[in-house]
Amino acid sequence: MTHFHLPSYFDDFLAATRPIPKQRATMLEQHSLLRERLMKDEELAGVVTATFIQGSHRRHTANRGSESHPCDVDIVAVTEFDRSARTAIEAHRAFERFLRKHYPGAYKPQDRSWCITVAPDVKLDLVPTAKPESRLLREVVQAKAVRYWNDDDAEDVEAAFARSADWERSEPLWIPDRKLATWEQTHPLYLIGWTNRKNARCNGHFLHVVRAIKWWRREQASIPERPKGYPLEHIIGDSCPDGITTTAEGLTRTFESIAERYRLDVLQGRVPELWVRGVSTEPANVMRRITPEDFAGFHQLVCRAAQLCRQAMNASSANEAASLWHKLLGHPFPPAPAPTVQVSAPGFTPPRSSAKPPAAGERFG
Amino acid sequence: MTPDECEKLLRAARRELEASERIRNIGSLETLSSGGWFFELDALRTTPEVISFPEVTRWVVVVSQRFPWGDLRVYPAAKGGIELTYPHQHANGPPAEGTSWRRGELCLERAGFLLARNGERQPLVGDPVRLQLIGERLCEWIDAATAGTLLSEGDHFELPDFDPSDDATIAFAEDEVTQDAWAAVGDRCGFVDLAIFGKRTLVARAFRSVGRQVLVAPRWGTAVRQAPEAPQAAWIRLHAMPVVGPYGAPMTWKELASATGDADSFESLRERVLRHETTEDSVSRVLIGFPVPRRVGGGPSTLHWQSIFIRRDRIVRRGFRNSKEGRWRQEVAVGDLGPRKKLSWASAENWSTDALAARGRLPEKLCAMPAVLIGAGALGSTLAEWLVRGGLRQLTIIDPERVCAGNLVRHSLLLSDVGASKAHCLASRLCHAAPQTEAVGIQEHFPHRGVADWTSSPPQLLIDTTANDDVIAAMSEVNLPEQTVFLSLSVGRRAARGYAYLARGRSFPADDFRSRIEPELAQDRADFPDSEDAVWPTVGCWHPIFPARGDRVAKHAIDAIQELVQFVEDAGSSRGLAVLGEQVPLTASAQRGRSRGE
């Protein structure tokens, strides 16, 4: 049976949903400015020892921004704060004066970060961390490949990861959760490495699947507020099978896998527990903020999406498949074309006569 | 169109390829650093193999940044693509640095070898559908490659791509006449006299035996005969065209020897011409000749030569003796004659009249006529230029004047010729217009001293472009031993009209000429009175000149050629006057002159 993977359609969809150059330029300009300001601030200069980019932007799993779904750059600010001497709330609050000075009216606190709006479609998330407790981690966060990154350096990052396993052998960072009033572990560098390896095992399509499902979520007329962001990406990471050869296949099998994997949890009214990657002791549950109702609603939509994907893969023609994918993913996915030039019948036509040069009447030089 | 618009069109056109049952796994659209894009795809073979061909092959489509205009090329991918060279494909060498495709571009867009065979239209440049059509052509190419029908009996013959890396060009003149000459030659190798022409062209003037006797010497014109001598090369003549795989040119000595079908004989011929007593004697170039047909499946029609450049070892290396034998062993073991050494082929061109005139040629009957041109002015220079370029081989030009700067507004000569003889400069220029041309300039009035030689070597075509009654009278007094074609060409005022008088005979029929042209000139004078046009070129010169734009003069000269061709071809016509380009309103299309002949 022929499956219509439509790789060119997905390539065009991914190109249409990638952050536009202006957004990338704004992200680069603004996160560079924030980091520079942090390092020069009279109060924080002695506190912030390093900054680096993490999150979906760095993992290449972010989509094009809009006012309703702005681009999001996570900046980790590694500090000298001692976890035993400073509470999570104090550590979080330590940045407020800086933000009031440089981003008046444009910032707001979140549970574990500060959200700064720098453009209608771009925001920055400033994530403070505690002082690294090991020398290895202190060295890692100072490493050039960690600190000096912009999204044009994708190859350098992967090459750096290939060269250095230290990043992942280092211990997690502690970030303050002001809502829970506690320090929590996270390992953004491990996650970057994990994502790269997963993507390699998926022949480069894992990142495409993540972006496509995030976009699918955005296109739903009605979807529970959560899971979204990193928890959604984590679910996809656990469900996307290795060895996929196309985005279409990855999308179909991931949706089907999510539908099957969590069917029992939904039936039992539970939210599955998924643990932060790279943290071995007391890892946090990335799903803890999701209610059973929200997860059930999400799961139901995933089941419908899985059916639509499978229909598209099993369609009887490329045009039919394109229409179904377009229905799933919305307008950035190119619709099926209108009927155009008749494609000649496939198969070899034996020559009827010897070849003649083009007929007279054509222009020539 | 903006680059974004071009990209949008390309993406839409690329999606259309998904509808093909034979194209799969279309890769992402990547941007080229030099501008434009490329993407990969798989193409499936669906026909049974007659010639080995993988079931799935990977290809790279490289698209111009001006899509749907500009180039659209298809190459085998570096990974998963074919590695051999087939007909209608460039030499399929390894990828250039920084690219993910091999060099063997397929001939899909311009060549009509597939489409024309089935009567289908060419892909449309400027229409996005051309990408879809290229996809279809790719599949057809694969089918034909698999079935062994990329070259079919009766097709126009095409050489394999020798992928020249030597920046010289080798020119030779081989046709059916020289083919007959070669048939009488038993030698399979020897030495060839080369001349250097232009910046990097080497012309094969004469082929000699190993003992330096002339075996075959094509007929060359003045320019080639007088070109400076270049060092001799060796030549080796094969029985058949050497081909590697489906249709690749040999890229090493080992491949070349093997492709001859008798490697030992080839090696011994090679040694015979390339092994020398001293390094000073050694030749740095060898021409490999082989018969080629006009059509696939046809008999050989001519010989084709390809040249290999060889860097000869001048220094004897350690481990090798400083002797003829030792130096040869060194070159074969570690030098440019080593079996796996990449051959440095040069571009090759057949400069025979037949080959060069493929884009347009005057009838051979006219080309073969020894011709004389009296008057090397505006009309004469244009007429002569296009007669020679059209194939006229022998031309004597008679004009007593020197080139003035004022002539150049409607003359084919250049500023660098100012002050020199019009006849000599024009002859020199025309010798370089075609390699078989022999043109001579005589700076004298007509009749010149050489007219006495016309008794034994008469012209067969005598052209007057002087508009000078003295010349008309002189032509009528010359009695030629054979029937000659006469053309007297002139223009009227403002070059609104041209007058081409054609006649056959042993002397120019001046009376008939005057009786025909006088009424036309009278009309011309009436239409364009003196006072309206006369200009004085310089202060102090009493004699006025009459302006006539160069493009109008040139047009009459070119129109006259058509009259001449018709006259020569129609043996029944004896004389007549054609009035060319009668002046018409600007909005009307130009008319050809009416012919008032017999």
mmCIF file of C-alpha atoms in Angstrom, chain A residues 52-357:
data_model
loop_
_atom_site.group_PDB
_atom_site.id
_atom_site.type_symbol
_atom_site.label_atom_id
_atom_site.label_comp_id
_atom_site.label_asym_id
_atom_site.label_seq_id
_atom_site.Cartn_x
_atom_site.Cartn_y
_atom_site.Cartn_z
ATOM 1 C CA PHE A 52 23.108 30.986 28.673
ATOM 2 C CA ILE A 53 20.133 30.214 26.488
ATOM 3 C CA GLN A 54 17.972 27.189 27.113
ATOM 4 C CA GLY A 55 14.464 26.138 26.212
ATOM 5 C CA SER A 56 12.596 25.486 22.998
ATOM 6 C CA HIS A 57 14.426 28.234 21.139
ATOM 7 C CA ARG A 58 17.746 26.557 21.787
ATOM 8 C CA ARG A 59 16.403 23.095 21.160
ATOM 9 C CA HIS A 60 14.941 24.246 17.821
ATOM 10 C CA THR A 61 11.486 23.156 18.881
ATOM 11 C CA ALA A 62 9.943 26.628 18.806
ATOM 12 C CA ASN A 63 7.459 27.886 16.248
ATOM 13 C CA ARG A 64 6.848 31.257 14.663
ATOM 14 C CA GLY A 65 5.643 33.843 17.122
ATOM 15 C CA SER A 66 2.494 35.932 17.122
ATOM 16 C CA GLU A 67 0.853 38.252 19.582
ATOM 17 C CA SER A 68 -1.215 35.406 20.982
ATOM 18 C CA HIS A 69 1.722 32.980 20.921
ATOM 19 C CA PRO A 70 4.885 35.038 21.214
ATOM 20 C CA CYS A 71 8.367 33.633 20.584
ATOM 21 C CA ASP A 72 9.944 32.693 23.845
ATOM 22 C CA VAL A 73 13.662 32.779 24.706
ATOM 23 C CA ASP A 74 14.736 31.286 28.059
ATOM 24 C CA ILE A 75 17.803 32.879 29.587
ATOM 25 C CA VAL A 76 19.400 31.113 32.521
ATOM 26 C CA ALA A 77 21.211 33.406 34.895
ATOM 27 C CA VAL A 78 23.618 31.356 37.015
ATOM 28 C CA THR A 79 24.115 33.128 40.338
ATOM 29 C CA GLU A 80 26.238 32.910 43.451
ATOM 30 C CA PHE A 81 23.169 32.391 45.596
ATOM 31 C CA ASP A 82 23.708 29.655 48.170
ATOM 32 C CA ARG A 83 20.594 27.511 48.412
ATOM 33 C CA SER A 84 21.124 26.995 52.090
ATOM 34 C CA ALA A 85 21.427 30.708 52.794
ATOM 35 C CA ARG A 86 18.826 32.165 50.513
ATOM 36 C CA THR A 87 15.239 31.074 49.987
ATOM 37 C CA ALA A 88 13.772 30.460 46.589
ATOM 38 C CA ILE A 89 11.499 33.486 46.951
ATOM 39 C CA GLU A 90 14.408 35.744 47.879
ATOM 40 C CA ALA A 91 16.480 34.489 44.973
ATOM 41 C CA HIS A 92 13.609 35.051 42.570
ATOM 42 C CA ARG A 93 12.878 38.528 43.944
ATOM 43 C CA ALA A 94 16.540 39.579 43.704
ATOM 44 C CA PHE A 95 16.013 40.434 40.046
ATOM 45 C CA GLU A 96 13.045 42.701 40.476
ATOM 46 C CA ARG A 97 14.957 45.928 40.941
ATOM 47 C CA PHE A 98 16.980 45.210 37.793
ATOM 48 C CA LEU A 99 13.831 44.525 35.796
ATOM 49 C CA ARG A 100 12.093 47.629 37.113
ATOM 50 C CA LYS A 101 15.055 49.687 36.001
ATOM 51 C CA HIS A 102 15.535 48.201 32.525
ATOM 52 C CA TYR A 103 12.096 46.869 31.577
ATOM 53 C CA PRO A 104 9.583 49.086 33.391
ATOM 54 C CA GLY A 105 6.038 47.854 32.895
ATOM 55 C CA ALA A 106 7.189 45.073 30.609
ATOM 56 C CA TYR A 107 7.891 42.312 33.099
ATOM 57 C CA LYS A 108 5.876 40.011 35.312
ATOM 58 C CA PRO A 109 6.770 37.220 37.698
ATOM 59 C CA GLN A 110 6.104 33.607 36.820
ATOM 60 C CA ASP A 111 6.479 30.613 39.094
ATOM 61 C CA ARG A 112 10.110 29.967 38.262
ATOM 62 C CA SER A 113 11.119 32.872 36.071
ATOM 63 C CA TRP A 114 10.494 36.468 35.098
ATOM 64 C CA CYS A 115 8.657 37.046 31.826
ATOM 65 C CA ILE A 116 9.820 40.137 29.908
ATOM 66 C CA THR A 117 7.901 41.363 26.873
ATOM 67 C CA VAL A 118 10.326 42.949 24.434
ATOM 68 C CA ALA A 119 8.117 42.954 21.310
ATOM 69 C CA PRO A 120 4.484 42.098 20.598
ATOM 70 C CA ASP A 121 5.601 38.699 19.350
ATOM 71 C CA VAL A 122 8.769 38.106 21.378
ATOM 72 C CA LYS A 123 9.280 37.584 25.096
ATOM 73 C CA LEU A 124 12.195 36.619 27.275
ATOM 74 C CA ASP A 125 12.059 34.312 30.288
ATOM 75 C CA LEU A 126 14.744 35.048 32.830
ATOM 76 C CA VAL A 127 15.433 31.947 34.928
ATOM 77 C CA PRO A 128 17.731 32.411 37.915
ATOM 78 C CA THR A 129 19.628 29.462 39.346
ATOM 79 C CA ALA A 130 21.555 28.794 42.533
ATOM 80 C CA LYS A 131 25.326 28.617 42.704
ATOM 81 C CA PRO A 132 26.706 25.510 40.990
ATOM 82 C CA GLU A 133 27.910 23.170 43.657
ATOM 83 C CA SER A 134 30.579 21.366 41.704
ATOM 84 C CA ARG A 135 33.625 22.634 39.922
ATOM 85 C CA LEU A 136 32.597 20.691 36.854
ATOM 86 C CA LEU A 137 29.267 22.473 36.661
ATOM 87 C CA ARG A 138 30.919 25.848 37.245
ATOM 88 C CA GLU A 139 33.225 25.154 34.317
ATOM 89 C CA VAL A 140 30.464 23.855 32.111
ATOM 90 C CA VAL A 141 28.265 26.945 32.470
ATOM 91 C CA GLN A 142 31.275 29.084 31.598
ATOM 92 C CA ALA A 143 32.071 27.060 28.460
ATOM 93 C CA LYS A 144 32.086 29.067 25.283
ATOM 94 C CA ALA A 145 29.775 26.730 23.410
ATOM 95 C CA VAL A 146 27.232 27.016 26.221
ATOM 96 C CA ARG A 147 27.357 30.768 26.644
ATOM 97 C CA TYR A 148 27.941 32.040 23.135
ATOM 98 C CA TRP A 149 25.119 30.659 21.080
ATOM 99 C CA ASN A 150 22.619 31.938 18.631
ATOM 100 C CA ASP A 151 20.431 29.878 16.415
ATOM 101 C CA ASP A 152 22.775 30.184 13.459
ATOM 102 C CA ASP A 153 25.290 28.104 15.411
ATOM 103 C CA ALA A 154 23.272 24.919 15.450
ATOM 104 C CA GLU A 155 26.132 22.913 14.021
ATOM 105 C CA ASP A 156 28.596 24.308 16.537
ATOM 106 C CA VAL A 157 26.359 23.245 19.384
ATOM 107 C CA GLU A 158 26.042 19.728 18.097
ATOM 108 C CA ALA A 159 29.728 19.545 17.455
ATOM 109 C CA ALA A 160 30.350 20.812 20.972
ATOM 110 C CA PHE A 161 28.050 18.175 22.373
ATOM 111 C CA ALA A 162 29.821 15.536 20.412
ATOM 112 C CA ARG A 163 33.103 16.684 21.874
ATOM 113 C CA SER A 164 32.045 17.107 25.466
ATOM 114 C CA ALA A 165 30.160 14.622 27.529
ATOM 115 C CA ASP A 166 30.921 16.765 30.578
ATOM 116 C CA TRP A 167 27.780 18.771 30.064
ATOM 117 C CA GLU A 168 25.651 15.794 30.807
ATOM 118 C CA ARG A 169 27.834 14.375 33.555
ATOM 119 C CA SER A 170 27.510 17.568 35.501
ATOM 120 C CA GLU A 171 24.813 17.796 38.123
ATOM 121 C CA PRO A 172 21.532 19.636 37.589
ATOM 122 C CA LEU A 173 21.023 23.296 38.317
ATOM 123 C CA TRP A 174 18.708 24.456 41.107
ATOM 124 C CA ILE A 175 16.068 26.997 40.187
ATOM 125 C CA PRO A 176 13.766 28.797 42.610
ATOM 126 C CA ASP A 177 10.037 28.035 42.489
ATOM 127 C CA ARG A 178 8.417 30.992 44.227
ATOM 128 C CA LYS A 179 4.981 29.405 44.186
ATOM 129 C CA LEU A 180 6.150 26.263 45.917
ATOM 130 C CA ALA A 181 8.714 28.302 47.851
ATOM 131 C CA THR A 182 11.326 25.728 47.154
ATOM 132 C CA TRP A 183 14.405 25.106 45.039
ATOM 133 C CA GLU A 184 13.915 22.565 42.262
ATOM 134 C CA GLN A 185 16.351 20.745 40.075
ATOM 135 C CA THR A 186 16.540 21.105 36.316
ATOM 136 C CA HIS A 187 19.124 20.045 33.777
ATOM 137 C CA PRO A 188 18.748 22.188 30.680
ATOM 138 C CA LEU A 189 22.084 21.126 29.257
ATOM 139 C CA TYR A 190 21.211 17.473 29.563
ATOM 140 C CA LEU A 191 17.927 18.202 27.858
ATOM 141 C CA ILE A 192 19.659 19.902 24.938
ATOM 142 C CA GLY A 193 21.848 16.838 24.511
ATOM 143 C CA TRP A 194 18.931 14.469 24.910
ATOM 144 C CA THR A 195 16.961 16.318 22.257
ATOM 145 C CA ASN A 196 19.871 16.249 19.821
ATOM 146 C CA ARG A 197 20.357 12.516 20.298
ATOM 147 C CA LYS A 198 16.655 11.796 19.942
ATOM 148 C CA ASN A 199 16.572 13.871 16.792
ATOM 149 C CA ALA A 200 19.509 11.919 15.361
ATOM 150 C CA ARG A 201 17.743 8.636 16.112
ATOM 151 C CA CYS A 202 14.701 9.998 14.332
ATOM 152 C CA ASN A 203 16.674 10.953 11.235
ATOM 153 C CA GLY A 204 16.240 14.653 11.908
ATOM 154 C CA HIS A 205 12.452 14.493 12.167
ATOM 155 C CA PHE A 206 11.911 14.617 15.927
ATOM 156 C CA LEU A 207 12.226 18.408 16.038
ATOM 157 C CA HIS A 208 9.772 18.617 13.138
ATOM 158 C CA VAL A 209 7.280 16.406 14.965
ATOM 159 C CA VAL A 210 7.524 18.539 18.114
ATOM 160 C CA ARG A 211 6.977 21.731 16.190
ATOM 161 C CA ALA A 212 4.147 20.257 14.166
ATOM 162 C CA ILE A 213 2.278 19.035 17.264
ATOM 163 C CA LYS A 214 2.838 22.362 19.026
ATOM 164 C CA TRP A 215 1.400 24.050 15.958
ATOM 165 C CA TRP A 216 -1.504 21.595 15.860
ATOM 166 C CA ARG A 217 -2.243 22.541 19.452
ATOM 167 C CA ARG A 218 -2.227 26.186 18.521
ATOM 168 C CA GLU A 219 -4.704 25.572 15.680
ATOM 169 C CA GLN A 220 -7.282 23.815 17.863
ATOM 170 C CA ALA A 221 -10.378 25.932 18.279
ATOM 171 C CA SER A 222 -10.831 24.617 21.756
ATOM 172 C CA ILE A 223 -8.150 22.788 23.745
ATOM 173 C CA PRO A 224 -7.417 22.612 27.476
ATOM 174 C CA GLU A 225 -4.860 25.123 28.685
ATOM 175 C CA ARG A 226 -2.412 22.336 29.513
ATOM 176 C CA PRO A 227 -0.333 20.407 28.615
ATOM 177 C CA LYS A 228 1.638 22.951 26.611
ATOM 178 C CA GLY A 229 5.215 24.127 26.309
ATOM 179 C CA TYR A 230 7.816 21.829 27.839
ATOM 180 C CA PRO A 231 5.400 19.246 29.321
ATOM 181 C CA LEU A 232 3.904 18.777 25.841
ATOM 182 C CA GLU A 233 7.388 18.449 24.398
ATOM 183 C CA HIS A 234 8.234 15.888 27.073
ATOM 184 C CA ILE A 235 5.153 13.800 26.212
ATOM 185 C CA ILE A 236 6.157 13.901 22.543
ATOM 186 C CA GLY A 237 9.715 12.913 23.420
ATOM 187 C CA ASP A 238 8.493 9.852 25.299
ATOM 188 C CA SER A 239 6.014 8.856 22.592
ATOM 189 C CA CYS A 240 7.771 9.530 19.296
ATOM 190 C CA PRO A 241 9.274 6.255 18.087
ATOM 191 C CA ASP A 242 12.900 6.126 16.973
ATOM 192 C CA GLY A 243 13.714 5.434 13.369
ATOM 193 C CA ILE A 244 10.998 7.548 11.772
ATOM 194 C CA THR A 245 11.906 8.526 8.240
ATOM 195 C CA THR A 246 9.475 11.344 7.549
ATOM 196 C CA THR A 247 7.633 13.987 9.522
ATOM 197 C CA ALA A 248 4.306 12.546 8.393
ATOM 198 C CA GLU A 249 5.229 9.148 9.756
ATOM 199 C CA GLY A 250 6.526 10.697 12.965
ATOM 200 C CA LEU A 251 3.394 12.744 13.482
ATOM 201 C CA THR A 252 1.104 9.789 12.837
ATOM 202 C CA ARG A 253 2.947 7.347 15.039
ATOM 203 C CA THR A 254 3.462 9.879 17.823
ATOM 204 C CA PHE A 255 -0.200 10.770 18.012
ATOM 205 C CA GLU A 256 -1.074 7.077 17.935
ATOM 206 C CA SER A 257 1.494 6.372 20.617
ATOM 207 C CA ILE A 258 0.234 9.148 22.924
ATOM 208 C CA ALA A 259 -3.320 7.915 22.408
ATOM 209 C CA GLU A 260 -2.393 4.364 23.320
ATOM 210 C CA ARG A 261 0.221 5.040 25.991
ATOM 211 C CA TYR A 262 -2.021 7.190 28.197
ATOM 212 C CA ARG A 263 -5.366 5.553 27.474
ATOM 213 C CA LEU A 264 -5.406 3.762 30.810
ATOM 214 C CA ASP A 265 -4.467 6.893 32.759
ATOM 215 C CA VAL A 266 -7.334 8.745 31.144
ATOM 216 C CA LEU A 267 -9.755 5.912 31.829
ATOM 217 C CA GLN A 268 -8.707 5.980 35.445
ATOM 218 C CA GLY A 269 -8.958 9.721 35.724
ATOM 219 C CA ARG A 270 -5.221 10.184 36.301
ATOM 220 C CA VAL A 271 -2.494 12.376 34.936
ATOM 221 C CA PRO A 272 0.649 10.387 34.202
ATOM 222 C CA GLU A 273 3.817 11.313 36.096
ATOM 223 C CA LEU A 274 6.739 12.186 33.863
ATOM 224 C CA TRP A 275 10.063 13.020 35.507
ATOM 225 C CA VAL A 276 12.432 15.790 34.544
ATOM 226 C CA ARG A 277 15.207 14.374 32.369
ATOM 227 C CA GLY A 278 18.732 14.368 33.648
ATOM 228 C CA VAL A 279 17.773 14.607 37.325
ATOM 229 C CA SER A 280 18.294 11.403 39.224
ATOM 230 C CA THR A 281 17.531 12.438 42.797
ATOM 231 C CA GLU A 282 14.153 13.916 43.617
ATOM 232 C CA PRO A 283 13.267 14.766 40.085
ATOM 233 C CA ALA A 284 10.263 16.969 39.635
ATOM 234 C CA ASN A 285 7.118 15.780 37.869
ATOM 235 C CA VAL A 286 6.733 17.886 34.722
ATOM 236 C CA MET A 287 3.018 17.070 34.609
ATOM 237 C CA ARG A 288 2.179 18.243 38.143
ATOM 238 C CA ARG A 289 0.340 21.374 37.066
ATOM 239 C CA ILE A 290 -2.027 19.534 34.723
ATOM 240 C CA THR A 291 -5.485 18.576 35.979
ATOM 241 C CA PRO A 292 -7.068 15.204 35.110
ATOM 242 C CA GLU A 293 -9.838 17.021 33.223
ATOM 243 C CA ASP A 294 -7.350 18.949 31.128
ATOM 244 C CA PHE A 295 -5.366 15.853 30.357
ATOM 245 C CA ALA A 296 -8.474 13.894 29.377
ATOM 246 C CA GLY A 297 -9.564 16.682 27.066
ATOM 247 C CA PHE A 298 -6.112 16.794 25.517
ATOM 248 C CA HIS A 299 -6.093 13.021 25.084
ATOM 249 C CA GLN A 300 -9.407 13.045 23.295
ATOM 250 C CA LEU A 301 -8.138 15.567 20.782
ATOM 251 C CA VAL A 302 -4.995 13.489 20.301
ATOM 252 C CA CYS A 303 -7.093 10.418 19.492
ATOM 253 C CA ARG A 304 -8.956 12.329 16.775
ATOM 254 C CA ALA A 305 -5.701 13.684 15.425
ATOM 255 C CA ALA A 306 -4.267 10.159 15.282
ATOM 256 C CA GLN A 307 -7.194 8.996 13.179
ATOM 257 C CA LEU A 308 -6.878 11.922 10.805
ATOM 258 C CA CYS A 309 -3.166 11.311 10.421
ATOM 259 C CA ARG A 310 -3.678 7.676 9.598
ATOM 260 C CA GLN A 311 -6.345 8.602 7.056
ATOM 261 C CA ALA A 312 -3.927 10.995 5.450
ATOM 262 C CA MET A 313 -1.167 8.391 5.322
ATOM 263 C CA ASN A 314 -3.536 5.878 3.758
ATOM 264 C CA ALA A 315 -5.112 8.327 1.304
ATOM 265 C CA SER A 316 -5.635 7.232 -2.275
ATOM 266 C CA SER A 317 -3.845 10.204 -3.797
ATOM 267 C CA ALA A 318 -1.349 12.900 -2.920
ATOM 268 C CA ASN A 319 -4.049 15.535 -3.219
ATOM 269 C CA GLU A 320 -6.376 13.740 -0.845
ATOM 270 C CA ALA A 321 -3.536 13.314 1.644
ATOM 271 C CA ALA A 322 -2.655 16.991 1.345
ATOM 272 C CA SER A 323 -6.240 17.980 2.084
ATOM 273 C CA LEU A 324 -6.310 15.843 5.226
ATOM 274 C CA TRP A 325 -2.997 17.135 6.522
ATOM 275 C CA HIS A 326 -4.182 20.643 5.813
ATOM 276 C CA LYS A 327 -7.277 19.915 7.863
ATOM 277 C CA LEU A 328 -5.098 18.712 10.764
ATOM 278 C CA LEU A 329 -2.499 21.445 10.743
ATOM 279 C CA GLY A 330 -4.318 24.449 9.376
ATOM 280 C CA HIS A 331 -3.404 27.142 6.915
ATOM 281 C CA PRO A 332 0.403 27.025 6.982
ATOM 282 C CA PHE A 333 0.145 23.492 5.651
ATOM 283 C CA PRO A 334 -0.223 23.947 1.891
ATOM 284 C CA PRO A 335 -3.615 22.892 0.602
ATOM 285 C CA ALA A 336 -3.931 20.425 -2.229
ATOM 286 C CA PRO A 337 -3.329 22.143 -5.551
ATOM 287 C CA ALA A 338 -6.068 22.927 -8.028
ATOM 288 C CA PRO A 339 -5.987 20.632 -11.090
ATOM 289 C CA THR A 340 -3.212 21.873 -13.402
ATOM 290 C CA VAL A 341 -1.107 20.366 -16.188
ATOM 291 C CA GLN A 342 -1.995 16.841 -17.100
ATOM 292 C CA VAL A 343 0.817 14.627 -15.959
ATOM 293 C CA SER A 344 1.663 12.197 -18.738
ATOM 294 C CA ALA A 345 1.087 8.553 -18.033
ATOM 295 C CA PRO A 346 3.917 6.993 -16.106
ATOM 296 C CA GLY A 347 5.986 4.301 -17.693
ATOM 297 C CA PHE A 348 8.482 4.097 -20.448
ATOM 298 C CA THR A 349 7.473 5.069 -23.944
ATOM 299 C CA PRO A 350 9.655 3.280 -26.442
ATOM 300 C CA PRO A 351 11.032 5.626 -29.094
ATOM 301 C CA ARG A 352 8.944 5.831 -32.211
ATOM 302 C CA SER A 353 11.649 7.365 -34.345
ATOM 303 C CA SER A 354 15.050 8.954 -34.111
ATOM 304 C CA ALA A 355 15.195 12.249 -32.268
ATOM 305 C CA LYS A 356 14.832 15.447 -34.261
ATOM 306 C CA PRO A 357 16.014 18.863 -33.133
#
